[in-house]
Amino acid sequence: MIHDLFTLLTQLLCINFAIFHAVFVNGKFCKDSMLVTANDFSFSGLNIAGNTSNQVGSNVTLLNVDKIPGLNTLGISLARIDFAPYGGLNPPHTHPRATEILIVLEGTLYVGFVTSNPNRLITKVLNAGDVFVFPIGLIHFQFNVGKTNAVAIAALSSQNPGVITIANAVFGSNPPINPDVLTKTFQLDKNVVNYLQKQF
């Protein structure tokens, strides 16, 4: 009974009782219950637009367990995504540990994901108030097709969803993937592959 109660409390608040050894859950140490404060469950500043002055014209402000420690074991996180006018892109990427649900707050986004084999592209144009779901692990993207800034909020089904941006992973891995592998995979000239690898 006592062990079951301890397990339940650990899952709910990720608490470390002083009478037990330190609890390490999901890669994070749990705090002593007497040291937990409201700050462990809050974040200020999501109303501030992210800087979209970069190559892709977008900015993701991720609120995961690293920013809100109280999320540990709760299986949720949140992100604000800002997009520059026409062309702001959250490039094709995956979340290996989370499904994502996105709501557009401002602007117009062309969004989509690619299914597993057979690889079908599922897309939709979203306006303010529209919602779209990206299933766990599938490659997906969001692209601002409007003439103004766009803003979206994404909720993810993990306190640490992870992200693999496809172009960065393929052409910018460290150490780099052998160009012969990429040349054959993408049916490209080796000079093109070498050029792409230098971009990342």
Coordinates of C-alpha atoms in Angstrom, one line a residue:
M1 CA 0.0 0.0 0.0
I2 CA 2.7 2.5 1.0
H3 CA 4.8 1.5 -2.1
D4 CA 1.8 2.0 -4.3
L5 CA 1.2 5.4 -2.9
F6 CA 4.8 6.4 -3.4
T7 CA 4.7 5.2 -7.0
L8 CA 1.5 7.2 -7.6
L9 CA 2.9 10.4 -6.1
T10 CA 6.2 10.0 -8.0
Q11 CA 4.2 9.7 -11.3
L12 CA 2.0 12.7 -10.4
L13 CA 4.6 15.2 -9.1
C14 CA 7.9 13.4 -9.7
I15 CA 8.6 13.8 -6.0
N16 CA 11.8 12.6 -4.3
F17 CA 11.1 11.7 -0.6
A18 CA 14.1 12.2 1.7
I19 CA 13.6 8.7 3.1
F20 CA 14.3 7.1 -0.2
H21 CA 17.2 7.3 -2.6
A22 CA 17.1 10.0 -5.3
V23 CA 14.4 9.2 -7.9
F24 CA 15.5 9.5 -11.6
V25 CA 12.5 9.5 -14.0
N26 CA 12.6 10.1 -17.7
G27 CA 16.2 11.3 -17.5
K28 CA 15.4 13.9 -14.8
F29 CA 16.0 13.9 -11.1
C30 CA 12.8 14.4 -9.1
K31 CA 12.7 17.3 -6.6
D32 CA 12.0 16.8 -2.9
S33 CA 8.3 17.5 -2.4
M34 CA 9.1 20.2 0.2
L35 CA 11.2 22.1 -2.4
V36 CA 8.6 22.2 -5.2
T37 CA 7.3 25.7 -6.0
A38 CA 4.8 27.2 -8.5
N39 CA 7.8 28.1 -10.6
D40 CA 8.3 24.4 -11.4
F41 CA 4.9 24.5 -13.1
S42 CA 5.0 27.8 -15.0
F43 CA 6.6 29.8 -17.7
S44 CA 6.3 33.5 -18.6
G45 CA 6.9 35.0 -22.1
L46 CA 5.1 32.9 -24.6
N47 CA 3.3 36.1 -25.7
I48 CA 6.7 37.3 -27.1
A49 CA 7.2 36.7 -30.8
G50 CA 10.2 34.6 -31.7
N51 CA 12.9 36.0 -34.1
T52 CA 12.2 34.7 -37.6
S53 CA 15.2 36.4 -39.2
N54 CA 16.9 33.2 -40.2
Q55 CA 17.3 31.0 -43.3
V56 CA 13.9 29.3 -42.9
G57 CA 12.0 32.3 -41.6
S58 CA 10.5 30.6 -38.5
N59 CA 11.2 30.3 -34.8
V60 CA 10.0 27.6 -32.4
T61 CA 9.8 28.3 -28.7
L62 CA 9.5 24.9 -27.1
L63 CA 8.2 24.5 -23.5
N64 CA 9.3 21.0 -22.6
V65 CA 10.5 19.5 -19.3
D66 CA 13.7 21.4 -19.6
K67 CA 11.8 24.7 -19.4
I68 CA 9.0 23.6 -17.1
P69 CA 10.3 20.9 -14.7
G70 CA 6.8 20.1 -13.4
L71 CA 6.1 18.5 -16.8
N72 CA 8.3 15.5 -16.0
T73 CA 6.2 12.3 -16.2
L74 CA 3.1 14.2 -17.4
G75 CA 3.5 13.4 -21.1
I76 CA 2.8 16.9 -22.5
S77 CA 4.6 19.9 -23.8
L78 CA 3.8 23.0 -25.8
A79 CA 5.4 25.2 -28.5
R80 CA 4.9 28.6 -30.0
I81 CA 5.8 28.7 -33.7
D82 CA 6.3 32.1 -35.4
F83 CA 6.5 32.5 -39.2
A84 CA 7.8 35.3 -41.3
P85 CA 5.4 36.6 -44.0
Y86 CA 5.1 34.4 -47.2
G87 CA 7.8 31.8 -47.0
G88 CA 8.3 31.3 -43.3
L89 CA 8.8 27.6 -42.9
N90 CA 9.0 25.1 -40.1
P91 CA 10.9 22.6 -42.4
P92 CA 10.1 18.9 -42.7
H93 CA 10.8 17.2 -39.4
T94 CA 9.6 14.4 -37.1
H95 CA 8.9 14.1 -33.4
P96 CA 10.1 10.5 -32.5
R97 CA 8.2 10.6 -29.2
A98 CA 5.1 12.6 -29.7
T99 CA 1.9 13.3 -31.7
E100 CA 1.4 17.0 -32.3
I101 CA -1.8 19.0 -32.5
L102 CA -1.5 22.5 -33.9
I103 CA -3.8 25.5 -33.8
V104 CA -3.2 28.6 -35.9
L105 CA -3.6 31.8 -33.9
E106 CA -2.8 34.3 -36.7
G107 CA -2.1 34.1 -40.5
T108 CA -2.5 31.3 -43.1
L109 CA -0.4 28.1 -43.1
Y110 CA 0.0 25.3 -45.6
V111 CA 0.6 22.2 -43.5
G112 CA 1.1 18.6 -44.2
F113 CA 2.5 15.2 -43.3
V114 CA 3.7 12.2 -45.2
T115 CA 2.2 8.8 -44.3
S116 CA 4.3 5.7 -43.8
N117 CA 4.5 3.3 -46.8
P118 CA 2.9 4.1 -49.1
N119 CA 4.1 7.6 -48.8
R120 CA 1.0 9.8 -49.2
L121 CA 1.1 13.5 -48.7
I122 CA -1.8 14.8 -46.6
T123 CA -2.1 18.6 -46.7
K124 CA -4.4 21.5 -45.8
V125 CA -4.4 25.3 -45.8
L126 CA -5.2 26.5 -42.3
N127 CA -6.4 29.9 -41.1
A128 CA -6.8 31.4 -37.6
G129 CA -8.7 29.1 -35.4
D130 CA -8.1 26.0 -37.5
V131 CA -6.5 22.8 -36.0
F132 CA -4.4 20.0 -37.6
V133 CA -2.9 16.8 -36.1
F134 CA 0.5 15.4 -37.1
P135 CA 0.7 11.7 -36.0
I136 CA 3.7 10.5 -34.0
G137 CA 6.9 9.9 -35.9
L138 CA 5.7 11.1 -39.3
I139 CA 7.5 13.8 -41.4
H140 CA 5.5 17.0 -41.3
F141 CA 5.9 20.7 -42.0
Q142 CA 4.2 24.1 -41.8
F143 CA 4.6 26.9 -44.4
N144 CA 3.3 30.5 -44.2
V145 CA 1.5 31.2 -47.5
G146 CA 0.1 34.5 -46.2
K147 CA 1.4 38.0 -46.7
T148 CA 1.6 38.7 -42.9
N149 CA 3.3 37.0 -40.0
A150 CA 1.7 33.8 -38.8
V151 CA 1.6 32.3 -35.3
A152 CA 0.7 28.8 -34.2
I153 CA 0.6 26.9 -30.9
A154 CA 1.5 23.2 -30.9
A155 CA 0.7 20.7 -28.1
L156 CA 2.8 17.5 -28.1
S157 CA 2.1 14.2 -26.3
S158 CA 5.4 14.0 -24.5
Q159 CA 7.3 16.1 -22.0
N160 CA 10.3 15.6 -24.3
P161 CA 9.1 15.0 -27.8
G162 CA 12.4 15.3 -29.6
V163 CA 12.8 16.7 -33.1
I164 CA 14.7 15.5 -36.2
T165 CA 14.8 18.1 -38.9
I166 CA 15.2 16.0 -42.1
A167 CA 17.5 18.2 -44.1
N168 CA 19.8 18.9 -41.1
A169 CA 19.9 15.2 -40.2
V170 CA 20.6 14.0 -43.7
F171 CA 23.0 16.6 -44.9
G172 CA 24.4 18.0 -41.6
S173 CA 25.0 15.0 -39.5
N174 CA 28.3 14.9 -37.5
P175 CA 30.2 13.0 -38.7
P176 CA 28.7 13.4 -42.2
I177 CA 27.0 10.6 -44.0
N178 CA 29.2 9.2 -46.8
P179 CA 28.4 11.2 -49.9
D180 CA 28.2 8.0 -51.9
V181 CA 25.3 6.9 -49.8
L182 CA 23.4 10.2 -50.4
T183 CA 24.3 10.2 -54.1
K184 CA 22.7 6.8 -54.6
T185 CA 19.8 7.5 -52.2
F186 CA 18.7 10.8 -53.8
Q187 CA 20.0 9.9 -57.4
L188 CA 22.0 13.1 -57.4
D189 CA 25.4 14.1 -58.8
K190 CA 28.1 13.8 -56.1
N191 CA 28.9 17.5 -56.5
V192 CA 25.3 18.4 -55.6
V193 CA 25.5 16.2 -52.5
N194 CA 28.9 17.8 -51.5
Y195 CA 27.3 21.3 -52.0
L196 CA 24.3 20.4 -49.9
Q197 CA 26.4 19.0 -47.1
K198 CA 28.3 22.3 -47.0
Q199 CA 25.1 24.2 -46.4
F200 CA 24.4 22.4 -43.1

